[in-house]
PDB file of C-alpha atoms in Angstrom:
ATOM      1  CA  THR A   1     -33.435   0.920 -29.547  1.00  0.00           C
ATOM      2  CA  VAL A   2     -32.187   4.314 -28.550  1.00  0.00           C
ATOM      3  CA  THR A   3     -28.724   5.224 -29.698  1.00  0.00           C
ATOM      4  CA  VAL A   4     -26.899   8.336 -28.324  1.00  0.00           C
ATOM      5  CA  LEU A   5     -24.119   9.318 -30.731  1.00  0.00           C
ATOM      6  CA  ILE A   6     -21.339  11.275 -28.956  1.00  0.00           C
ATOM      7  CA  ASP A   7     -18.813  13.328 -30.852  1.00  0.00           C
ATOM      8  CA  ALA A   8     -15.659  15.006 -29.379  1.00  0.00           C
ATOM      9  CA  GLU A   9     -14.882  18.529 -30.555  1.00  0.00           C
ATOM     10  CA  GLU A  10     -11.614  19.226 -32.370  1.00  0.00           C
ATOM     11  CA  GLY A  11      -8.601  18.361 -30.234  1.00  0.00           C
ATOM     12  CA  ARG A  12     -10.548  16.170 -27.779  1.00  0.00           C
ATOM     13  CA  THR A  13     -11.197  12.422 -27.557  1.00  0.00           C
ATOM     14  CA  ILE A  14     -13.744  10.251 -25.858  1.00  0.00           C
ATOM     15  CA  LYS A  15     -10.970   9.085 -23.540  1.00  0.00           C
ATOM     16  CA  ASP A  16     -11.914  12.031 -21.359  1.00  0.00           C
ATOM     17  CA  ARG A  17     -12.789  10.968 -17.718  1.00  0.00           C
ATOM     18  CA  ASN A  18     -15.411  13.718 -17.411  1.00  0.00           C
ATOM     19  CA  LEU A  19     -17.199  12.434 -20.573  1.00  0.00           C
ATOM     20  CA  LEU A  20     -17.245   8.869 -19.233  1.00  0.00           C
ATOM     21  CA  LEU A  21     -18.543  10.047 -15.884  1.00  0.00           C
ATOM     22  CA  GLY A  22     -21.157  12.071 -17.725  1.00  0.00           C
ATOM     23  CA  MET A  23     -22.131   8.997 -19.798  1.00  0.00           C
ATOM     24  CA  GLU A  24     -22.434   6.971 -16.590  1.00  0.00           C
ATOM     25  CA  LYS A  25     -24.764   9.612 -15.096  1.00  0.00           C
ATOM     26  CA  LEU A  26     -26.752   9.810 -18.403  1.00  0.00           C
ATOM     27  CA  GLU A  27     -27.189   5.936 -18.413  1.00  0.00           C
ATOM     28  CA  ARG A  28     -28.462   5.982 -14.787  1.00  0.00           C
ATOM     29  CA  HIS A  29     -30.773   8.920 -15.698  1.00  0.00           C
ATOM     30  CA  ILE A  30     -32.229   7.066 -18.634  1.00  0.00           C
ATOM     31  CA  ARG A  31     -32.648   3.790 -16.699  1.00  0.00           C
ATOM     32  CA  ARG A  32     -34.687   5.733 -14.044  1.00  0.00           C
ATOM     33  CA  TYR A  33     -37.436   6.586 -16.622  1.00  0.00           C
ATOM     34  CA  GLN A  34     -40.763   5.167 -15.723  1.00  0.00           C
ATOM     35  CA  ASP A  35     -43.578   4.985 -18.358  1.00  0.00           C
ATOM     36  CA  PRO A  36     -46.945   6.068 -16.882  1.00  0.00           C
ATOM     37  CA  GLN A  37     -48.594   2.841 -17.927  1.00  0.00           C
ATOM     38  CA  GLU A  38     -45.853   0.259 -18.244  1.00  0.00           C
ATOM     39  CA  GLY A  39     -43.327   1.306 -15.552  1.00  0.00           C
ATOM     40  CA  SER A  40     -39.722   0.566 -16.373  1.00  0.00           C
ATOM     41  CA  ILE A  41     -39.325   0.085 -20.156  1.00  0.00           C
ATOM     42  CA  ILE A  42     -35.466   0.389 -20.387  1.00  0.00           C
ATOM     43  CA  GLY A  43     -33.627  -2.851 -21.046  1.00  0.00           C
ATOM     44  CA  ASN A  44     -29.939  -3.361 -21.372  1.00  0.00           C
ATOM     45  CA  ALA A  45     -27.391  -0.770 -22.391  1.00  0.00           C
ATOM     46  CA  ILE A  46     -23.992  -1.070 -23.953  1.00  0.00           C
ATOM     47  CA  SER A  47     -21.298   1.544 -24.569  1.00  0.00           C
ATOM     48  CA  ILE A  48     -17.648   2.115 -24.348  1.00  0.00           C
ATOM     49  CA  LEU A  49     -18.209   2.773 -20.687  1.00  0.00           C
ATOM     50  CA  ASP A  50     -18.786  -0.984 -20.165  1.00  0.00           C
ATOM     51  CA  ILE A  51     -15.418  -1.824 -21.836  1.00  0.00           C
ATOM     52  CA  VAL A  52     -13.470   0.677 -19.761  1.00  0.00           C
ATOM     53  CA  LYS A  53     -15.124  -0.411 -16.465  1.00  0.00           C
ATOM     54  CA  GLU A  54     -14.733  -4.153 -17.187  1.00  0.00           C
ATOM     55  CA  SER A  55     -11.157  -3.714 -18.273  1.00  0.00           C
ATOM     56  CA  TRP A  56     -10.392  -1.673 -15.146  1.00  0.00           C
ATOM     57  CA  ARG A  57     -11.942  -4.393 -12.938  1.00  0.00           C
ATOM     58  CA  ALA A  58      -9.868  -7.117 -14.739  1.00  0.00           C
ATOM     59  CA  TYR A  59      -6.669  -5.093 -14.408  1.00  0.00           C
ATOM     60  CA  ASN A  60      -7.207  -4.692 -10.661  1.00  0.00           C
ATOM     61  CA  GLY A  61      -7.687  -8.319  -9.793  1.00  0.00           C
ATOM     62  CA  ALA A  62     -11.350  -8.783 -10.851  1.00  0.00           C
ATOM     63  CA  ARG A  63     -12.556  -7.265  -7.657  1.00  0.00           C
ATOM     64  CA  PRO A  64     -16.316  -6.159  -8.024  1.00  0.00           C
ATOM     65  CA  SER A  65     -15.483  -2.849  -6.280  1.00  0.00           C
ATOM     66  CA  GLU A  66     -13.175  -2.039  -9.134  1.00  0.00           C
ATOM     67  CA  TYR A  67     -15.982  -2.060 -11.786  1.00  0.00           C
ATOM     68  CA  ARG A  68     -15.831   1.748 -12.241  1.00  0.00           C
ATOM     69  CA  VAL A  69     -14.346   4.471 -14.334  1.00  0.00           C
ATOM     70  CA  PRO A  70     -10.513   4.666 -13.802  1.00  0.00           C
ATOM     71  CA  PRO A  71      -9.372   7.613 -11.702  1.00  0.00           C
ATOM     72  CA  SER A  72      -7.505   9.382 -14.548  1.00  0.00           C
ATOM     73  CA  ASP A  73      -7.541   9.994 -18.269  1.00  0.00           C
ATOM     74  CA  ALA A  74      -4.307   7.979 -18.491  1.00  0.00           C
ATOM     75  CA  GLY A  75      -5.960   5.012 -16.876  1.00  0.00           C
ATOM     76  CA  ILE A  76      -8.886   5.219 -19.341  1.00  0.00           C
ATOM     77  CA  SER A  77      -6.467   5.484 -22.233  1.00  0.00           C
ATOM     78  CA  ASP A  78      -4.514   2.415 -21.042  1.00  0.00           C
ATOM     79  CA  MET A  79      -7.692   0.428 -20.673  1.00  0.00           C
ATOM     80  CA  LEU A  80      -8.862   1.291 -24.182  1.00  0.00           C
ATOM     81  CA  GLU A  81      -5.405   0.572 -25.716  1.00  0.00           C
ATOM     82  CA  MET A  82      -5.378  -2.877 -23.969  1.00  0.00           C
ATOM     83  CA  PHE A  83      -8.829  -3.672 -25.204  1.00  0.00           C
ATOM     84  CA  GLN A  84      -8.047  -2.408 -28.748  1.00  0.00           C
ATOM     85  CA  ASN A  85      -4.943  -4.700 -28.874  1.00  0.00           C
ATOM     86  CA  ALA A  86      -6.997  -7.704 -27.645  1.00  0.00           C
ATOM     87  CA  GLY A  87     -10.070  -7.158 -29.814  1.00  0.00           C
ATOM     88  CA  PRO A  88      -9.947  -4.329 -32.308  1.00  0.00           C
ATOM     89  CA  SER A  89     -13.088  -5.422 -34.112  1.00  0.00           C
ATOM     90  CA  ASP A  90     -15.054  -5.352 -30.922  1.00  0.00           C
ATOM     91  CA  LEU A  91     -13.989  -1.847 -30.062  1.00  0.00           C
ATOM     92  CA  ARG A  92     -14.863  -0.558 -33.543  1.00  0.00           C
ATOM     93  CA  ARG A  93     -18.423  -1.490 -32.843  1.00  0.00           C
ATOM     94  CA  LEU A  94     -18.536   1.151 -30.146  1.00  0.00           C
ATOM     95  CA  ALA A  95     -15.937   3.800 -31.077  1.00  0.00           C
ATOM     96  CA  VAL A  96     -14.109   5.023 -34.202  1.00  0.00           C
ATOM     97  CA  SER A  97     -10.391   4.311 -34.341  1.00  0.00           C
ATOM     98  CA  ASP A  98      -9.235   7.905 -33.535  1.00  0.00           C
ATOM     99  CA  PHE A  99     -11.580   7.926 -30.474  1.00  0.00           C
ATOM    100  CA  SER A 100     -13.402  11.079 -31.689  1.00  0.00           C
ATOM    101  CA  ARG A 101     -16.871   9.364 -31.676  1.00  0.00           C
ATOM    102  CA  THR A 102     -18.655   6.789 -29.644  1.00  0.00           C
ATOM    103  CA  GLN A 103     -22.214   5.607 -29.020  1.00  0.00           C
ATOM    104  CA  MET A 104     -24.446   4.354 -26.205  1.00  0.00           C
ATOM    105  CA  THR A 105     -27.103   1.942 -27.215  1.00  0.00           C
ATOM    106  CA  LEU A 106     -30.113   1.182 -25.020  1.00  0.00           C
ATOM    107  CA  ARG A 107     -32.891  -1.354 -25.653  1.00  0.00           C
ATOM    108  CA  VAL A 108     -36.414  -0.431 -24.780  1.00  0.00           C
ATOM    109  CA  TYR A 109     -39.594  -2.429 -24.549  1.00  0.00           C
ATOM    110  CA  TRP A 110     -41.976  -2.209 -27.400  1.00  0.00           C
ATOM    111  CA  LEU A 111     -44.820   0.254 -26.865  1.00  0.00           C
ATOM    112  CA  GLU A 112     -47.157   2.234 -28.957  1.00  0.00           C
ATOM    113  CA  ALA A 113     -45.137   4.807 -30.970  1.00  0.00           C
ATOM    114  CA  THR A 114     -46.756   7.855 -29.290  1.00  0.00           C
ATOM    115  CA  ALA A 115     -45.797   6.514 -25.817  1.00  0.00           C
ATOM    116  CA  TYR A 116     -42.092   7.228 -26.508  1.00  0.00           C
ATOM    117  CA  ARG A 117     -42.451  11.009 -26.631  1.00  0.00           C
ATOM    118  CA  ARG A 118     -41.919  11.388 -22.878  1.00  0.00           C
ATOM    119  CA  LEU A 119     -38.868   9.008 -23.012  1.00  0.00           C
ATOM    120  CA  THR A 120     -37.301  11.148 -25.822  1.00  0.00           C
ATOM    121  CA  GLU A 121     -37.789  14.284 -23.742  1.00  0.00           C
ATOM    122  CA  HIS A 122     -36.289  12.592 -20.663  1.00  0.00           C
ATOM    123  CA  ILE A 123     -33.183  11.447 -22.678  1.00  0.00           C
ATOM    124  CA  GLU A 124     -32.742  14.950 -24.135  1.00  0.00           C
ATOM    125  CA  GLU A 125     -32.961  16.356 -20.654  1.00  0.00           C
ATOM    126  CA  GLY A 126     -30.264  13.920 -19.481  1.00  0.00           C
ATOM    127  CA  ILE A 127     -27.950  14.874 -22.396  1.00  0.00           C
ATOM    128  CA  ARG A 128     -28.171  18.524 -21.519  1.00  0.00           C
ATOM    129  CA  ALA A 129     -27.524  17.811 -17.861  1.00  0.00           C
ATOM    130  CA  PHE A 130     -24.699  15.272 -18.069  1.00  0.00           C
ATOM    131  CA  ILE A 131     -22.727  15.450 -21.223  1.00  0.00           C
ATOM    132  CA  PRO A 132     -19.861  17.896 -20.572  1.00  0.00           C
ATOM    133  CA  PRO A 133     -18.871  20.847 -22.750  1.00  0.00           C
ATOM    134  CA  GLY A 134     -16.551  19.833 -25.616  1.00  0.00           C
ATOM    135  CA  PHE A 135     -18.803  16.961 -26.643  1.00  0.00           C
ATOM    136  CA  ARG A 136     -21.878  16.806 -28.698  1.00  0.00           C
ATOM    137  CA  ALA A 137     -24.503  14.067 -28.073  1.00  0.00           C
ATOM    138  CA  ARG A 138     -27.327  13.332 -30.562  1.00  0.00           C
ATOM    139  CA  PRO A 139     -30.047  10.807 -29.805  1.00  0.00           C
ATOM    140  CA  THR A 140     -31.265   8.583 -32.634  1.00  0.00           C
ATOM    141  CA  GLY A 141     -32.495   5.028 -33.232  1.00  0.00           C
ATOM    142  CA  SER A 142     -35.781   3.379 -33.891  1.00  0.00           C
ATOM    143  CA  VAL A 143     -37.554   5.103 -31.029  1.00  0.00           C
ATOM    144  CA  TYR A 144     -36.761   8.522 -32.448  1.00  0.00           C
ATOM    145  CA  THR A 145     -37.744   7.346 -35.991  1.00  0.00           C
ATOM    146  CA  LEU A 146     -41.127   6.191 -34.664  1.00  0.00           C
ATOM    147  CA  VAL A 147     -41.802   9.328 -32.732  1.00  0.00           C
ATOM    148  CA  THR A 148     -41.001  11.732 -35.561  1.00  0.00           C
ATOM    149  CA  THR A 149     -42.849   9.581 -38.116  1.00  0.00           C
ATOM    150  CA  ILE A 150     -45.962   9.392 -36.095  1.00  0.00           C
ATOM    151  CA  GLU A 151     -45.923  13.076 -35.248  1.00  0.00           C
ATOM    152  CA  GLN A 152     -45.554  13.994 -38.883  1.00  0.00           C
ATOM    153  CA  LEU A 153     -48.312  11.614 -39.967  1.00  0.00           C
ATOM    154  CA  LEU A 154     -50.702  13.111 -37.306  1.00  0.00           C
ATOM    155  CA  TRP A 155     -49.810  16.684 -38.465  1.00  0.00           C
ATOM    156  CA  ASP A 156     -50.367  15.774 -42.089  1.00  0.00           C
ATOM    157  CA  LEU A 157     -53.661  14.131 -41.226  1.00  0.00           C
ATOM    158  CA  MET A 158     -54.882  17.153 -39.375  1.00  0.00           C
ATOM    159  CA  LYS A 159     -53.890  19.466 -42.180  1.00  0.00           C
ATOM    160  CA  SER A 160     -55.662  17.212 -44.700  1.00  0.00           C
ATOM    161  CA  PHE A 161     -58.867  17.052 -42.671  1.00  0.00           C
ATOM    162  CA  GLY A 162     -58.710  20.807 -42.078  1.00  0.00           C
ATOM    163  CA  VAL A 163     -58.399  21.594 -45.836  1.00  0.00           C
ATOM    164  CA  ALA A 164     -61.155  18.999 -46.647  1.00  0.00           C
ATOM    165  CA  PHE A 165     -63.426  20.638 -44.037  1.00  0.00           C
ATOM    166  CA  VAL A 166     -62.898  24.090 -45.425  1.00  0.00           C
ATOM    167  CA  VAL A 167     -63.392  23.092 -49.074  1.00  0.00           C
ATOM    168  CA  ILE A 168     -66.523  21.016 -48.294  1.00  0.00           C
ATOM    169  CA  THR A 169     -67.970  23.885 -46.240  1.00  0.00           C
ATOM    170  CA  ILE A 170     -67.350  26.389 -49.009  1.00  0.00           C
ATOM    171  CA  ILE A 171     -68.875  24.067 -51.657  1.00  0.00           C
TER     172      ILE A 171
END
């Protein structure tokens, strides 16, 4: 999985329409990623964006054309309040109760650990481009753990072989 943790700065909340529109663009950006060997490796995604869009569609007569971000911050706030009243434990899985933090979780297909480096760069590029000022997004998850662990192992291995080569050459 890849999880993008999103924090609102002091005095802001994740009920911000610009943030949700940015998250929507970020999700589309990540889904467009193509691995050079495997092609599309991004599976399903879940975030508070899904709750807001689904609630808005239900509120507007379940018309498919209404599966979108509401046109105002008040509409977003109303959708989250309604969902919170209906299923508070479900909402807690995706956002903290004061709406200062949320997450977007994406599933990816299993690949060799070093193959995820380009994906992580692609995600970080999307975060810089689409998350608006006033919010901080940090990618994490098993993909990032694999990438950093393998990179550190390779670096340590190269250092060890380098030191061994120098010591053996001197001896």
